[in-house]
Coordinates of C-alpha atoms (C1' of nucleotides) in Angstrom, one line a residue:
Chain A
M1 CA 0.0 0.0 0.0
D2 CA 2.9 2.4 -0.6
G3 CA 1.3 3.9 -3.6
T4 CA 4.4 3.6 -5.7
N5 CA 4.3 2.1 -9.1
P6 CA 6.0 -1.3 -8.8
Y7 CA 7.5 -0.9 -12.2
A8 CA 9.0 2.4 -11.4
M9 CA 10.4 0.8 -8.3
A10 CA 11.7 -2.2 -10.4
A11 CA 13.3 0.2 -12.9
S12 CA 15.3 1.8 -10.2
L13 CA 17.0 -1.4 -9.3
P14 CA 20.1 -2.5 -11.0
P15 CA 18.9 -3.9 -14.3
D16 CA 20.1 -7.5 -14.0
D17 CA 18.9 -8.2 -17.5
K18 CA 19.7 -11.6 -19.0
R19 CA 19.0 -13.0 -22.3
A20 CA 17.6 -16.5 -22.4
M21 CA 20.0 -19.4 -22.6
P22 CA 18.3 -22.5 -23.9
A23 CA 19.6 -25.0 -21.4
D24 CA 19.0 -23.6 -17.9
S25 CA 16.9 -20.6 -18.8
P26 CA 14.4 -19.6 -16.2
L27 CA 11.9 -20.0 -19.0
S28 CA 12.5 -23.7 -19.0
L29 CA 10.1 -23.7 -16.1
L30 CA 7.4 -22.4 -18.3
L31 CA 8.3 -24.9 -21.0
R32 CA 8.2 -27.8 -18.6
K33 CA 4.7 -26.9 -17.5
F34 CA 3.4 -26.5 -21.1
D35 CA 5.0 -29.8 -22.0
R36 CA 3.1 -31.6 -19.2
R37 CA -0.2 -30.5 -20.8
A38 CA 0.2 -30.3 -24.6
A39 CA 2.5 -31.2 -27.4
L40 CA 4.8 -28.4 -28.6
D41 CA 6.8 -28.6 -31.8
D42 CA 10.5 -27.9 -31.7
A43 CA 10.1 -24.4 -33.2
A44 CA 7.7 -23.4 -30.5
R45 CA 9.9 -24.8 -27.8
A46 CA 12.8 -22.9 -29.1
A47 CA 10.7 -19.7 -29.4
I48 CA 9.6 -20.0 -25.8
L49 CA 13.1 -20.4 -24.6
A50 CA 14.1 -17.4 -26.7
L51 CA 11.6 -15.1 -25.2
P52 CA 13.3 -11.9 -24.0
H53 CA 13.0 -11.4 -20.3
T54 CA 14.3 -9.6 -17.3
L55 CA 14.8 -11.2 -14.0
R56 CA 13.5 -9.5 -10.9
R57 CA 13.4 -10.2 -7.2
L58 CA 10.6 -8.9 -5.1
D59 CA 10.2 -8.8 -1.3
A60 CA 7.2 -10.3 0.3
G61 CA 4.3 -8.0 0.1
R62 CA 5.4 -6.0 -2.9
Y63 CA 2.9 -5.4 -5.7
V64 CA 3.6 -6.8 -9.2
V65 CA 0.6 -5.1 -10.7
R66 CA -2.1 -2.8 -9.4
E67 CA -5.6 -2.5 -10.5
G68 CA -5.7 0.2 -13.1
D69 CA -2.2 -0.3 -14.3
R70 CA -1.3 -0.7 -18.0
P71 CA 1.6 -3.0 -17.7
E72 CA 4.0 -3.6 -20.6
T73 CA 5.3 -6.9 -19.3
C74 CA 4.0 -10.2 -18.2
A75 CA 5.5 -11.8 -15.2
L76 CA 6.4 -15.5 -14.9
L77 CA 6.7 -16.6 -11.3
L78 CA 10.0 -18.5 -10.9
S79 CA 10.0 -18.9 -7.1
G80 CA 7.9 -17.9 -4.2
F81 CA 4.2 -17.4 -4.1
A82 CA 1.9 -14.6 -5.2
C83 CA -1.8 -13.8 -5.2
R84 CA -4.4 -11.8 -7.1
H85 CA -6.7 -9.8 -5.0
K86 CA -9.4 -7.2 -5.1
I87 CA -10.4 -4.5 -2.6
V88 CA -14.1 -4.0 -2.2
A89 CA -16.0 -1.0 -0.8
G90 CA -15.4 -0.8 2.9
G91 CA -11.8 -1.8 2.4
S92 CA -12.0 -5.5 2.9
R93 CA -10.0 -7.6 0.6
Q94 CA -10.7 -10.8 -1.3
V95 CA -8.0 -13.0 -2.8
V96 CA -9.2 -14.2 -6.1
G97 CA -6.3 -16.4 -7.1
L98 CA -3.1 -17.9 -5.9
Q99 CA 0.0 -18.6 -7.9
V100 CA 2.8 -21.1 -7.5
P101 CA 6.1 -21.1 -9.3
G102 CA 5.7 -21.7 -13.0
D103 CA 2.5 -19.7 -13.2
L104 CA 2.2 -16.7 -15.4
L105 CA 1.0 -14.0 -13.1
D106 CA -0.7 -11.8 -15.7
V107 CA -1.3 -13.2 -19.0
H108 CA -4.2 -10.8 -19.0
N109 CA -1.9 -7.9 -19.5
A110 CA -0.7 -9.4 -22.7
V111 CA -4.1 -8.8 -24.3
L112 CA -6.2 -6.6 -22.1
E113 CA -5.6 -3.0 -21.7
I114 CA -6.1 -2.3 -18.0
A115 CA -5.3 -4.6 -15.1
D116 CA -8.6 -5.3 -13.3
H117 CA -7.0 -6.6 -10.1
N118 CA -3.9 -6.4 -8.0
I119 CA -1.1 -9.0 -8.0
Q120 CA 1.1 -9.1 -4.9
A121 CA 4.0 -11.3 -3.8
L122 CA 3.1 -13.3 -0.7
T123 CA 6.6 -14.3 -0.1
E124 CA 10.0 -13.2 -1.4
A125 CA 9.6 -14.0 -5.1
E126 CA 11.6 -14.2 -8.3
L127 CA 10.0 -13.2 -11.5
A128 CA 10.9 -13.2 -15.2
L129 CA 9.4 -10.2 -16.8
I130 CA 8.5 -10.8 -20.5
P131 CA 7.5 -7.9 -22.7
R132 CA 3.8 -8.4 -23.6
T133 CA 4.4 -8.0 -27.3
A134 CA 6.9 -10.8 -27.2
L135 CA 4.1 -13.1 -25.8
T136 CA 1.5 -12.1 -28.3
T137 CA 4.0 -12.5 -31.1
L138 CA 4.9 -15.9 -29.8
A139 CA 1.2 -16.8 -29.8
A140 CA 0.7 -15.5 -33.3
E141 CA 3.8 -17.2 -34.8
H142 CA 3.6 -20.5 -33.0
P143 CA 0.1 -21.9 -32.8
A144 CA 1.1 -24.6 -30.4
A145 CA 2.5 -22.0 -28.0
G146 CA -0.6 -19.9 -28.5
R147 CA -2.7 -22.9 -27.6
A148 CA -0.6 -23.5 -24.5
L149 CA -1.2 -19.9 -23.4
W150 CA -4.9 -20.2 -24.1
L151 CA -5.0 -23.5 -22.1
E152 CA -3.3 -21.7 -19.2
T153 CA -6.0 -19.1 -19.2
L154 CA -8.7 -21.7 -19.4
I155 CA -7.4 -23.5 -16.4
E156 CA -7.1 -20.3 -14.4
G157 CA -10.7 -19.6 -15.2
S158 CA -11.7 -23.0 -14.1
I159 CA -10.0 -22.5 -10.8
A160 CA -11.7 -19.2 -10.3
R161 CA -15.1 -20.8 -10.9
E162 CA -14.4 -23.4 -8.4
W163 CA -13.6 -20.7 -5.9
V164 CA -16.9 -19.0 -6.6
A165 CA -18.6 -22.3 -5.6
N166 CA -16.3 -22.6 -2.7
V167 CA -17.0 -19.2 -1.1
G168 CA -20.6 -19.2 -2.3
R169 CA -21.9 -22.5 -1.1
R170 CA -19.5 -24.2 1.4
D171 CA -19.3 -23.5 5.1
S172 CA -16.1 -22.5 6.7
R173 CA -14.9 -26.0 7.5
A174 CA -15.5 -27.3 3.9
R175 CA -14.1 -24.1 2.5
M176 CA -10.9 -24.4 4.4
A177 CA -10.5 -28.1 3.7
H178 CA -11.0 -27.5 0.0
V179 CA -8.3 -24.8 -0.2
L180 CA -5.9 -27.0 1.8
C181 CA -6.4 -29.8 -0.8
E182 CA -6.0 -27.5 -3.7
F183 CA -2.8 -26.0 -2.3
A184 CA -1.4 -29.5 -1.7
L185 CA -1.9 -30.6 -5.3
R186 CA -0.8 -27.4 -6.9
Q187 CA 2.4 -27.3 -4.9
E188 CA 3.0 -30.9 -5.7
A189 CA 2.4 -30.2 -9.4
A190 CA 4.8 -27.3 -9.3
G191 CA 7.4 -29.7 -8.0
L192 CA 7.7 -28.3 -4.5
G193 CA 7.1 -31.3 -2.5
D194 CA 4.4 -33.7 -1.8
R195 CA 0.7 -33.3 -1.1
H196 CA 0.9 -34.5 2.5
K197 CA 3.1 -31.9 3.9
Y198 CA 3.8 -28.4 2.7
D199 CA 4.4 -24.8 3.8
L200 CA 1.4 -22.6 3.6
P201 CA 3.0 -19.2 3.2
L202 CA -0.1 -17.2 4.3
T203 CA -0.9 -15.6 7.6
Q204 CA -4.3 -16.5 8.9
E205 CA -5.4 -13.0 7.9
Q206 CA -4.4 -13.7 4.3
L207 CA -6.1 -17.1 4.4
A208 CA -9.2 -15.3 5.6
D209 CA -9.0 -13.1 2.5
V210 CA -8.8 -16.2 0.4
L211 CA -11.8 -17.9 2.0
G212 CA -14.0 -14.8 2.5
L213 CA -13.9 -15.2 6.3
T214 CA -12.4 -13.3 9.2
S215 CA -9.0 -14.2 10.6
V216 CA -10.6 -15.1 13.9
H217 CA -12.8 -17.6 12.2
V218 CA -10.0 -19.0 10.2
N219 CA -8.2 -19.7 13.4
R220 CA -11.1 -21.5 14.9
T221 CA -11.6 -23.5 11.7
L222 CA -8.0 -24.6 11.5
K223 CA -8.0 -25.6 15.2
S224 CA -11.1 -27.6 14.7
L225 CA -9.7 -29.4 11.7
E226 CA -6.7 -30.2 13.7
A227 CA -8.8 -31.4 16.7
E228 CA -10.6 -33.7 14.4
G229 CA -7.3 -35.2 13.3
L230 CA -7.5 -34.2 9.7
I231 CA -4.4 -32.0 9.7
D232 CA -1.5 -31.1 11.8
R233 CA 0.1 -27.7 12.0
F234 CA 3.5 -26.4 13.0
K235 CA 4.1 -22.8 12.4
R236 CA 3.0 -22.3 8.9
S237 CA 3.6 -25.8 7.7
V238 CA 0.6 -28.0 7.2
T239 CA 0.6 -31.8 7.4
I240 CA -2.4 -33.6 6.0
V241 CA -3.0 -36.4 8.4
D242 CA -6.0 -38.0 6.7
W243 CA -6.1 -37.0 3.0
G244 CA -9.3 -39.0 2.4
K245 CA -11.2 -37.3 5.2
L246 CA -9.9 -33.9 4.3
Q247 CA -10.9 -34.3 0.7
E248 CA -14.3 -35.4 1.8
A249 CA -14.7 -32.6 4.3
G250 CA -13.7 -30.1 1.6
D251 CA -15.9 -31.7 -1.1
F252 CA -12.8 -31.7 -3.1
D253 CA -12.4 -33.2 -6.6
S254 CA -9.3 -32.3 -8.4
L255 CA -10.9 -32.4 -11.9
Y256 CA -11.1 -28.6 -12.1
L257 CA -7.3 -28.3 -11.8
H258 CA -6.9 -30.1 -15.0
L259 CA -3.5 -31.2 -13.8
A260 CA -2.4 -33.4 -16.6
V261 CA -5.1 -33.2 -19.1
A262 CA -5.4 -31.5 -22.4
R263 CA -6.4 -32.8 -25.8
Q264 CA -4.7 -32.2 -29.0
G265 CA -6.0 -29.9 -31.8
Chain B
M1 CA -31.9 -33.3 -13.8
D2 CA -33.3 -36.0 -16.1
G3 CA -30.1 -37.9 -16.3
T4 CA -30.2 -38.1 -20.1
N5 CA -27.2 -37.1 -22.1
P6 CA -28.1 -33.8 -23.8
Y7 CA -26.1 -34.8 -26.8
A8 CA -27.9 -38.0 -27.2
M9 CA -31.1 -36.1 -27.0
A10 CA -29.9 -33.6 -29.5
A11 CA -28.9 -36.3 -31.9
S12 CA -32.4 -37.7 -31.8
L13 CA -33.8 -34.5 -33.1
P14 CA -34.1 -33.8 -36.9
P15 CA -30.6 -32.7 -37.9
D16 CA -31.4 -29.2 -39.1
D17 CA -27.8 -28.9 -40.2
K18 CA -26.9 -25.7 -42.1
R19 CA -23.6 -24.6 -43.6
A20 CA -22.6 -21.0 -42.9
M21 CA -23.7 -18.4 -45.3
P22 CA -21.4 -15.3 -45.1
A23 CA -24.1 -12.6 -45.1
D24 CA -26.6 -13.6 -42.4
S25 CA -24.9 -16.6 -40.8
P26 CA -25.6 -17.1 -37.1
L27 CA -21.8 -16.9 -36.8
S28 CA -21.9 -13.2 -37.7
L29 CA -23.0 -12.7 -34.1
L30 CA -19.6 -14.1 -33.0
L31 CA -17.8 -12.0 -35.6
R32 CA -19.5 -8.8 -34.5
K33 CA -18.5 -9.4 -31.0
F34 CA -14.9 -10.1 -31.8
D35 CA -14.8 -7.0 -34.0
R36 CA -15.8 -4.8 -31.1
R37 CA -12.7 -5.9 -29.3
A38 CA -9.9 -6.6 -31.6
A39 CA -8.9 -6.2 -35.2
L40 CA -9.5 -9.2 -37.4
D41 CA -7.9 -9.6 -40.9
D42 CA -10.2 -10.5 -43.8
A43 CA -9.0 -14.0 -43.9
A44 CA -9.8 -14.6 -40.3
R45 CA -13.2 -13.0 -40.7
A46 CA -14.0 -15.3 -43.6
A47 CA -12.7 -18.3 -41.7
I48 CA -15.0 -17.5 -38.8
L49 CA -18.0 -17.2 -41.0
A50 CA -17.0 -20.4 -42.7
L51 CA -17.0 -22.4 -39.4
P52 CA -19.1 -25.6 -39.8
H53 CA -21.9 -25.6 -37.4
T54 CA -25.3 -27.1 -36.5
L55 CA -28.2 -25.1 -35.2
R56 CA -30.0 -26.4 -32.2
R57 CA -32.9 -25.2 -30.2
L58 CA -33.2 -26.1 -26.5
D59 CA -36.0 -25.7 -24.0
A60 CA -35.5 -23.8 -20.8
G61 CA -33.8 -26.0 -18.2
R62 CA -32.1 -28.4 -20.7
Y63 CA -28.5 -29.1 -20.2
V64 CA -25.9 -28.2 -22.8
V65 CA -23.0 -29.9 -21.1
R66 CA -22.8 -31.8 -17.8
E67 CA -19.8 -32.1 -15.5
G68 CA -17.8 -35.0 -16.6
D69 CA -18.8 -34.9 -20.3
R70 CA -16.3 -35.0 -23.1
P71 CA -18.1 -32.9 -25.6
E72 CA -17.0 -32.8 -29.2
T73 CA -18.6 -29.5 -30.0
C74 CA -18.5 -25.9 -28.7
A75 CA -21.8 -24.1 -28.4
L76 CA -22.3 -20.5 -29.4
L77 CA -25.4 -19.0 -27.8
L78 CA -27.5 -17.3 -30.4
S79 CA -30.5 -16.3 -28.4
G80 CA -31.8 -16.9 -24.9
F81 CA -29.7 -17.2 -21.7
A82 CA -27.6 -19.9 -20.1
C83 CA -25.6 -20.5 -17.0
R84 CA -22.7 -22.5 -15.8
H85 CA -23.1 -24.1 -12.4
K86 CA -21.7 -26.6 -10.0
I87 CA -23.3 -28.8 -7.5
V88 CA -21.6 -29.0 -4.1
A89 CA -21.8 -31.7 -1.4
G90 CA -25.2 -31.5 0.2
G91 CA -26.8 -30.9 -3.2
S92 CA -26.8 -27.1 -3.1
R93 CA -26.0 -25.4 -6.3
Q94 CA -23.8 -22.4 -7.2
V95 CA -24.1 -20.6 -10.5
V96 CA -20.5 -19.8 -11.6
G97 CA -21.3 -17.9 -14.8
L98 CA -24.0 -16.4 -16.8
Q99 CA -24.2 -16.2 -20.6
V100 CA -25.9 -13.9 -23.0
P101 CA -26.4 -14.2 -26.7
G102 CA -23.0 -14.0 -28.5
D103 CA -21.2 -15.8 -25.8
L104 CA -19.4 -19.0 -26.4
L105 CA -20.8 -21.4 -23.9
D106 CA -17.9 -23.8 -23.7
V107 CA -14.6 -22.7 -25.2
H108 CA -13.2 -25.0 -22.5
N109 CA -14.3 -28.0 -24.3
A110 CA -12.2 -27.0 -27.3
V111 CA -9.0 -27.6 -25.4
L112 CA -9.8 -29.3 -22.1
E113 CA -10.6 -32.9 -22.0
I114 CA -13.4 -33.1 -19.5
A115 CA -16.1 -30.6 -18.6
D116 CA -15.6 -29.4 -15.1
H117 CA -19.1 -27.8 -14.7
N118 CA -22.6 -28.0 -16.0
I119 CA -24.0 -25.7 -18.6
Q120 CA -27.7 -25.2 -18.6
A121 CA -30.2 -23.2 -20.7
L122 CA -32.1 -20.7 -18.4
T123 CA -34.6 -19.9 -21.1
E124 CA -35.5 -21.3 -24.4
A125 CA -32.3 -20.9 -26.3
E126 CA -30.8 -21.3 -29.8
L127 CA -27.3 -22.6 -30.2
A128 CA -24.8 -23.0 -33.0
L129 CA -22.8 -26.2 -32.3
I130 CA -19.3 -25.9 -33.7
P131 CA -17.0 -29.0 -33.8
R132 CA -14.2 -28.4 -31.4
T133 CA -11.6 -29.3 -33.9
A134 CA -12.9 -26.6 -36.2
L135 CA -12.3 -24.0 -33.5
T136 CA -8.8 -25.2 -32.6
T137 CA -7.9 -25.3 -36.3
L138 CA -9.3 -21.8 -36.7
A139 CA -7.1 -20.6 -33.8
A140 CA -4.0 -22.3 -35.3
E141 CA -4.4 -21.0 -38.8
H142 CA -5.6 -17.5 -38.0
P143 CA -3.6 -15.9 -35.2
A144 CA -6.1 -13.0 -35.1
A145 CA -9.0 -15.4 -34.5
G146 CA -6.9 -17.3 -32.0
R147 CA -6.2 -14.1 -30.2
A148 CA -9.9 -13.2 -30.1
L149 CA -10.8 -16.6 -28.6
W150 CA -8.1 -16.2 -26.0
L151 CA -9.4 -12.7 -25.2
E152 CA -12.8 -14.2 -24.8
T153 CA -11.4 -16.7 -22.3
L154 CA -9.5 -13.9 -20.4
I155 CA -12.6 -11.9 -20.0
E156 CA -14.6 -14.8 -18.7
G157 CA -11.9 -15.4 -16.2
S158 CA -12.0 -11.8 -15.1
I159 CA -15.7 -12.0 -14.5
A160 CA -15.3 -15.1 -12.5
R161 CA -12.8 -13.4 -10.3
E162 CA -15.1 -10.5 -9.7
W163 CA -17.7 -13.0 -8.7
V164 CA -15.4 -14.5 -6.2
A165 CA -15.0 -11.1 -4.6
N166 CA -18.7 -10.5 -4.8
V167 CA -19.7 -13.7 -3.1
G168 CA -16.8 -13.6 -0.7
R169 CA -16.8 -10.1 0.6
R170 CA -20.1 -8.3 -0.1
D171 CA -23.3 -8.5 1.9
S172 CA -26.5 -9.5 0.3
R173 CA -27.6 -6.0 -0.6
A174 CA -24.3 -5.1 -2.4
R175 CA -24.1 -8.6 -3.9
M176 CA -27.5 -8.2 -5.5
A177 CA -26.9 -4.7 -6.6
H178 CA -23.7 -5.7 -8.2
V179 CA -25.2 -8.5 -10.2
L180 CA -28.1 -6.3 -11.3
C181 CA -25.6 -3.8 -12.7
E182 CA -23.5 -6.5 -14.4
F183 CA -26.5 -7.9 -16.1
A184 CA -27.7 -4.5 -17.3
L185 CA -24.4 -3.9 -19.0
R186 CA -24.0 -7.3 -20.4
Q187 CA -27.4 -7.3 -21.9
E188 CA -26.9 -3.9 -23.3
A189 CA -23.6 -4.9 -24.8
A190 CA -25.3 -8.0 -26.3
G191 CA -27.6 -5.6 -28.1
L192 CA -30.7 -6.7 -26.2
G193 CA -31.9 -3.3 -24.9
D194 CA -30.7 -0.7 -22.5
R195 CA -29.2 -0.8 -19.1
H196 CA -32.1 0.8 -17.4
K197 CA -34.7 -1.8 -18.0
Y198 CA -34.4 -5.5 -18.9
D199 CA -35.8 -8.9 -18.3
L200 CA -34.0 -10.9 -15.6
P201 CA -34.9 -14.4 -16.8
L202 CA -34.1 -16.0 -13.5
T203 CA -36.4 -17.2 -10.7
Q204 CA -35.4 -15.9 -7.3
E205 CA -34.2 -19.4 -6.5
Q206 CA -31.8 -19.3 -9.5
L207 CA -30.8 -15.8 -8.5
A208 CA -30.0 -17.2 -5.1
D209 CA -27.7 -19.7 -6.7
V210 CA -26.0 -16.9 -8.5
L211 CA -25.5 -15.0 -5.3
G212 CA -24.7 -17.7 -2.9
L213 CA -27.9 -16.9 -0.8
T214 CA -31.2 -18.5 -0.2
S215 CA -34.2 -17.7 -2.2
V216 CA -36.0 -16.3 0.9
H217 CA -33.2 -13.9 1.4
V218 CA -33.1 -12.9 -2.3
N219 CA -36.7 -12.0 -2.0
R220 CA -36.1 -9.8 1.0
T221 CA -33.1 -8.2 -0.6
L222 CA -35.0 -7.4 -3.8
K223 CA -37.9 -5.9 -1.9
S224 CA -35.6 -3.8 0.2
L225 CA -33.8 -2.4 -2.9
E226 CA -37.2 -1.6 -4.3
A227 CA -38.3 0.0 -1.1
E228 CA -35.2 2.2 -1.2
G229 CA -36.1 3.3 -4.6
L230 CA -33.1 1.9 -6.4
I231 CA -35.1 -0.5 -8.6
D232 CA -38.6 -1.3 -9.7
R233 CA -39.8 -4.8 -10.5
F234 CA -42.7 -6.1 -12.5
K235 CA -42.8 -9.9 -12.9
R236 CA -39.2 -10.7 -14.0
S237 CA -38.5 -7.4 -15.5
V238 CA -36.2 -5.0 -13.7
T239 CA -36.1 -1.3 -14.0
I240 CA -33.1 0.5 -12.6
V241 CA -34.6 3.7 -11.1
D242 CA -31.3 5.2 -9.9
W243 CA -28.3 3.8 -11.7
G244 CA -25.9 5.9 -9.7
K245 CA -27.1 4.7 -6.4
L246 CA -27.4 1.1 -7.5
Q247 CA -23.9 1.2 -8.7
E248 CA -22.7 2.6 -5.5
A249 CA -24.7 0.1 -3.4
G250 CA -23.2 -2.7 -5.5
D251 CA -19.7 -1.3 -5.4
F252 CA -19.8 -1.7 -9.1
D253 CA -17.1 -0.7 -11.5
S254 CA -17.5 -2.1 -15.0
L255 CA -13.7 -2.3 -15.7
Y256 CA -13.7 -6.0 -15.2
L257 CA -16.1 -6.6 -18.0
H258 CA -13.6 -5.2 -20.5
L259 CA -16.5 -4.2 -22.7
A260 CA -14.8 -2.4 -25.4
V261 CA -11.2 -2.8 -24.6
A262 CA -8.3 -4.7 -26.0
R263 CA -5.0 -3.8 -27.2
Q264 CA -3.4 -4.9 -30.4
G265 CA -0.4 -7.3 -30.8
Chain C
dC1 C1' 14.0 -6.4 27.7
dG2 C1' 10.2 -4.5 25.3
dC3 C1' 8.0 -4.0 21.0
dC4 C1' 5.4 -6.0 17.2
dG5 C1' 2.9 -8.9 14.1
dG6 C1' 0.5 -12.9 14.3
dT7 C1' -2.2 -16.3 16.9
dT8 C1' -5.5 -17.8 20.3
dT9 C1' -9.6 -17.4 23.2
dG10 C1' -14.0 -15.6 25.1
dA11 C1' -18.5 -13.2 25.0
dG12 C1' -22.1 -10.9 22.7
dT13 C1' -24.3 -9.6 18.3
dC14 C1' -26.1 -9.8 13.8
dC15 C1' -26.9 -11.2 9.1
dA16 C1' -28.6 -14.8 6.7
dT17 C1' -30.6 -19.3 7.3
dT18 C1' -34.2 -22.6 8.3
dC19 C1' -38.7 -23.9 9.0
dA20 C1' -43.3 -23.0 8.0
dA21 C1' -47.3 -21.3 6.0
dG22 C1' -50.0 -18.5 3.0
dA23 C1' -50.8 -15.8 -1.5
dG24 C1' -50.6 -15.2 -6.4
dG25 C1' -50.6 -16.9 -11.2
dA26 C1' -50.3 -20.0 -15.0
dG27 C1' -51.7 -24.2 -16.9
dT28 C1' -54.7 -28.5 -17.0
dG29 C1' -58.7 -31.0 -17.0
dG30 C1' -63.4 -31.8 -15.8
Chain D
dC1 C1' -66.0 -21.6 -16.0
dC2 C1' -64.4 -23.5 -12.0
dA3 C1' -61.5 -26.8 -9.4
dC4 C1' -57.1 -28.4 -8.9
dT5 C1' -52.2 -28.5 -9.1
dC6 C1' -47.7 -26.8 -9.4
dC7 C1' -44.4 -23.4 -9.1
dT8 C1' -42.9 -19.1 -7.6
dC9 C1' -43.1 -15.3 -4.6
dT10 C1' -44.0 -13.4 0.0
dT11 C1' -44.0 -13.0 4.9
dG12 C1' -43.1 -14.3 9.9
dA13 C1' -40.6 -16.4 13.8
dA14 C1' -36.8 -18.8 15.6
dT15 C1' -32.1 -20.5 15.0
dG16 C1' -27.4 -20.5 14.0
dG17 C1' -22.8 -19.7 11.8
dA18 C1' -19.8 -16.3 11.3
dC19 C1' -18.7 -11.6 12.8
dT20 C1' -17.2 -7.9 16.0
dC21 C1' -15.0 -6.4 19.9
dA22 C1' -11.6 -7.2 23.1
dA23 C1' -7.9 -9.1 25.6
dA24 C1' -4.2 -12.2 26.3
dC25 C1' -0.5 -14.9 24.5
dC26 C1' 3.5 -16.0 21.9
dG27 C1' 7.8 -15.9 19.3
dG28 C1' 11.1 -13.2 16.8
dC29 C1' 13.9 -9.4 16.7
dG30 C1' 16.1 -4.9 17.5

DNA sequence: CGCCGGTTTGAGTCCATTCAAGAGGAGTGG
DNA sequence: CCACTCCTCTTGAATGGACTCAAACCGGCG
């Protein structure tokens, strides 16, 4: 909430600009993810790795994009966590999306004029900033890459719809259990560990903004899930003691994450 | 809820199949919409109008797609209204999206394997069913069209995120006012009338499923907005008496609808 | 040590729900 | 034309899940 333009801030840092290097480029993270879901031809793979980009490190809490911005770059999250959120009248906040490493933070900004929500780093994070024209050109010149980007957007939309159902129709217990399951699988899919134990890099206050609850109630809900023996907690690390029961409590079905699924043209 | 496969049902009807005719093709509805937002080259425009499709009429309440289906077509809504919804444990329902004429009901199915939510006609509706391969081919061969489809998906995602915030952080009054505003603008943008008076083709029960409330409370909320002089109601037609106040009550900012906005390449 | 952000716990309140019943309107059939 | 049914809308009263307010606790850090 410092009011500064995050890009202005970014620009004032030493410009540790690096051109992509095919082998160990940060962009290989993006490539790996695309590969899991759809077939890319060699030309598209090369073009992805050749995307111009700038590396950037952000402290926890820094904004990547603010509502109303007209960003000229798209950020790929390399490490750390980020969230999308909106502020509603009265000042309360709703988190409308969470991102794990490998996620594109703002594909929107490649095509849409004005950012309609904020994007904020939840932890210290590393980003690769890609000029938006480079992405749209990639999509235009390599249909397979365009398809992969489109797919990415579709899945994000699917997750958002599940969240609508989650906050709209589930009580606090189910809501929490559901998000804990989603997190587990997404972190696992991002290659950060396994679904039974992971770090939840959110304060209970932030978790409340994810769930549309208050932090007080988040606390009670977590404690009650723990008392029931579904999870264990230590600091901000979560252990899922009984995956089956947690899944059931959260009415969780991973279909909407489309973790490994996409059909070919 | 009849348990029949809607496609099986559709297939049993007389196959009133029609090839596109450039001038007054139903697909011109799609073209017009794309044109409002992005530049299409002539080749792309021609390709869109040339998309193979089958016309279909559905009664109110019929399903277009069910969760778990693997549809081979994408439906373009030509007339009438439809919604996306999910059923959560316990049987309650959450509407996660609304569609007006000109909207593609299930772009998802072009790329994703399995439908992750239900799509249902809210009123009698006319559809153009487009084979999903035709859409993906279009996207691959005509980057401008691919971009338009991608844009479509991005905007849908944006609306879903706004709904998360709406259901998560606004009270019933604001929630209702917000949805009434969104509807007004979307119907207007679809060329169905003006934002100050329109038909809301939903029962209060369905509206409740949109808002994550009960039908009883929807009723009270509507009456109270009426008593305050923000809206008038007659049957299922809504008149917005004081647009400014309704917008304020609903904390509504149309930015997220991206009604006329997209940037080029 | 003392501050500070985050977590935990308790007590009282309120918004939305549940349960229940009645009114209105459209359609059907005698 | 009326009786009957079904669905939706409306209203009241009681309940409850999550909120608010408030205070205490805890661990990390300067």
